[in-house]
Structures are given as C-alpha cells and as structure tokens.
Coordinates of C-alpha atoms in Angstrom, one line a residue:
M231 CA -123.4 201.9 95.1
A232 CA -120.6 203.8 96.8
H233 CA -123.1 205.8 98.9
V234 CA -125.0 202.7 99.9
E235 CA -121.7 201.3 101.2
H236 CA -121.0 204.3 103.2
W237 CA -124.3 204.5 104.7
L238 CA -124.1 200.7 105.7
D239 CA -120.5 201.2 107.0
S240 CA -121.6 204.2 109.2
G241 CA -123.9 201.7 111.1
A242 CA -127.1 203.2 109.6
G243 CA -130.4 201.1 110.4
S244 CA -131.2 199.1 113.6
C245 CA -127.6 196.9 113.8
I246 CA -129.7 194.1 115.3
L247 CA -126.6 191.8 114.1
Q248 CA -124.3 193.4 116.3
Q249 CA -126.2 191.3 119.2
A250 CA -124.7 187.8 119.6
F251 CA -127.9 185.9 119.5
A252 CA -129.1 187.8 116.0
A253 CA -125.6 187.0 114.3
D254 CA -125.7 183.4 115.9
I255 CA -129.3 183.0 114.2
L256 CA -128.2 184.4 110.9
E257 CA -124.9 182.3 110.8
A258 CA -126.8 179.2 111.5
K259 CA -129.2 179.8 108.5
L260 CA -126.0 180.7 106.5
R261 CA -124.5 177.4 107.2
H262 CA -128.1 175.1 107.3
F263 CA -127.9 173.9 103.4
D264 CA -123.9 174.4 102.9
G265 CA -123.0 171.5 100.9
V266 CA -126.5 170.4 100.1
Q267 CA -128.2 173.4 98.2
Y268 CA -125.0 175.5 97.7
E269 CA -121.3 176.0 98.6
L270 CA -120.8 178.8 101.0
G271 CA -117.3 180.2 100.5
A272 CA -117.1 183.0 103.0
F273 CA -119.2 185.4 104.9
V274 CA -118.7 188.5 107.2
I275 CA -121.9 189.5 109.2
M276 CA -121.4 193.3 110.0
P277 CA -123.7 195.0 112.5
N278 CA -126.4 195.8 110.0
H279 CA -125.6 193.6 106.9
V280 CA -124.1 190.6 105.8
H281 CA -121.6 189.9 102.8
A282 CA -121.4 186.4 101.7
L283 CA -119.8 184.3 98.8
V284 CA -122.2 181.4 97.7
R285 CA -122.3 179.0 94.7
P286 CA -125.8 177.7 94.1
F287 CA -125.7 174.3 93.1
S288 CA -128.7 174.0 90.8
A289 CA -131.5 176.5 89.2
E290 CA -133.9 174.5 91.7
H291 CA -132.1 176.5 94.5
S292 CA -131.0 179.7 92.9
L293 CA -129.3 182.7 94.7
E294 CA -132.2 184.3 94.8
T295 CA -134.3 181.5 96.4
I296 CA -131.3 181.1 98.8
E297 CA -131.3 184.6 99.9
Q298 CA -135.1 184.8 100.4
T299 CA -134.5 181.7 102.7
W300 CA -131.9 182.8 104.7
K301 CA -133.7 186.7 105.2
G302 CA -137.0 185.0 106.0
L303 CA -136.0 182.3 108.4
S304 CA -133.6 184.6 110.4
A305 CA -135.9 187.5 110.6
R306 CA -138.5 185.2 111.9
E307 CA -136.3 183.8 114.5
I308 CA -134.7 187.0 115.6
N309 CA -138.2 188.6 115.7
A310 CA -139.4 185.8 118.1
A311 CA -136.2 186.0 120.1
Q312 CA -136.7 189.4 121.2
S313 CA -140.7 189.4 120.9
S314 CA -141.0 192.1 118.0
Q315 CA -142.4 191.8 114.7
G316 CA -141.7 193.9 111.3
Q317 CA -139.3 193.7 108.4
L318 CA -135.5 192.7 109.2
W319 CA -134.2 192.8 106.0
Q320 CA -134.3 195.5 103.1
R321 CA -136.0 193.6 100.0
E322 CA -133.2 194.4 97.3
S323 CA -130.0 192.8 97.8
Y324 CA -126.9 193.6 96.0
D325 CA -125.5 190.7 94.1
R326 CA -122.4 190.0 91.8
I327 CA -121.6 187.2 89.5
V328 CA -118.0 186.1 90.0
R329 CA -116.8 185.4 86.5
D330 CA -113.0 184.0 87.6
E331 CA -110.6 183.0 90.1
E332 CA -109.3 186.9 90.0
H333 CA -112.6 188.3 90.6
L334 CA -113.2 185.8 93.5
W335 CA -110.2 186.7 95.3
K336 CA -110.5 190.2 95.0
C337 CA -114.5 189.8 96.4
L338 CA -112.8 187.6 99.4
Q339 CA -110.6 190.2 100.4
Y340 CA -113.3 193.0 99.9
I341 CA -115.7 191.2 102.2
G342 CA -112.9 190.4 104.7
D343 CA -111.7 193.8 105.0
N344 CA -115.3 195.1 105.4
P345 CA -115.2 195.6 108.9
R346 CA -111.9 197.4 109.0
R347 CA -113.3 199.9 106.4
A348 CA -116.2 200.4 108.7
G349 CA -113.9 201.2 111.7
L350 CA -115.0 198.3 113.6
G351 CA -112.8 196.1 116.0
P352 CA -112.4 192.5 115.6
Q353 CA -115.2 191.5 118.1
Q354 CA -117.5 193.7 116.1
S355 CA -118.3 191.6 113.3
R356 CA -118.3 187.8 112.3
R357 CA -115.8 186.7 109.7
W358 CA -115.6 183.2 108.4
V359 CA -114.0 181.5 105.6
C360 CA -114.5 177.8 104.2
P361 CA -111.8 175.5 105.8
D362 CA -111.6 173.8 102.3
W363 CA -110.8 177.3 101.0
I364 CA -108.3 178.0 103.9
K365 CA -106.3 174.6 103.0
A366 CA -105.9 175.9 99.3
G367 CA -104.4 179.3 100.3
W368 CA -107.7 181.2 100.1
N369 CA -108.3 183.4 103.4
F370 CA -108.9 186.9 104.4
T371 CA -105.3 188.5 104.1
Q372 CA -106.8 191.9 105.8
V373 CA -106.9 192.0 109.6
A374 CA -110.3 192.9 111.0

C-alpha cells in the first residue's frame, strides 16, 4: 500500500481534480446524499485522488454503492464539462473499516495531513470536516 500512496502523492495520473471545476463537481457528489444515505465526516480532494470518511446508514446504501455513485456521477459530469470521454477513476478503492474512536481520530488526521505529505500548499487541495464534528472538537490538527 505504501508504494500506491507514494505514487499518488507524487502526482501521478491525470490530476484532473486540481482543476476547480472538477473538484467542485466531486465535492457536490460527495455531499449530495449526506444525512440521507450516509454521514459524511470529512474529505480531502487531492489533485489525483480523494480520501473520505463516510458512514453508510443502511445495507441498501452500502459503501460500495455509495462509492460507485460518487465515481460514476462525477466522471460523467467532469467528462461532459470538458467534452471528453473515458475512465476517470480506478476501479478499485482502498476502503477501511473504522473500528473505534481512536482509529477514527487517526484516520481523520491521516487524511487531513495528506496534502502536506504530498508537498501541496493550502490552495492545491480541498479539505472539509463536518461542522458537527468540529463542534465536538474533531478537526484536522495538521496544517495543509
């Protein structure tokens, strides 16, 4: 997994998400069913990938279904916006089951620190944490 992280953080791939229009589209898709099908806790949109903390509300809307929806809808809209075709996302995803509060905190900090580890400045990625989490004292502690 470390080699994949290094590859992503080095800026490999199309890096379409560094363009504001594409990041806007993806962010809208991530937020669309928040509070309805899932709880979106946090996300970081990097130039060529995204990290998200999400809790599905039911088996009907599984994590796999949610991810497929995000990928499919964002790819179609991004491709349409730039009059292109083709695959935007890798087929696989690297999901993890968060087992307890300590693991959740570590995941939140890991994704929040991803831009810094990749050598990106504050304007080169998009970071977001659910306002309710922030009120509860859960936020990124690292500066992007």
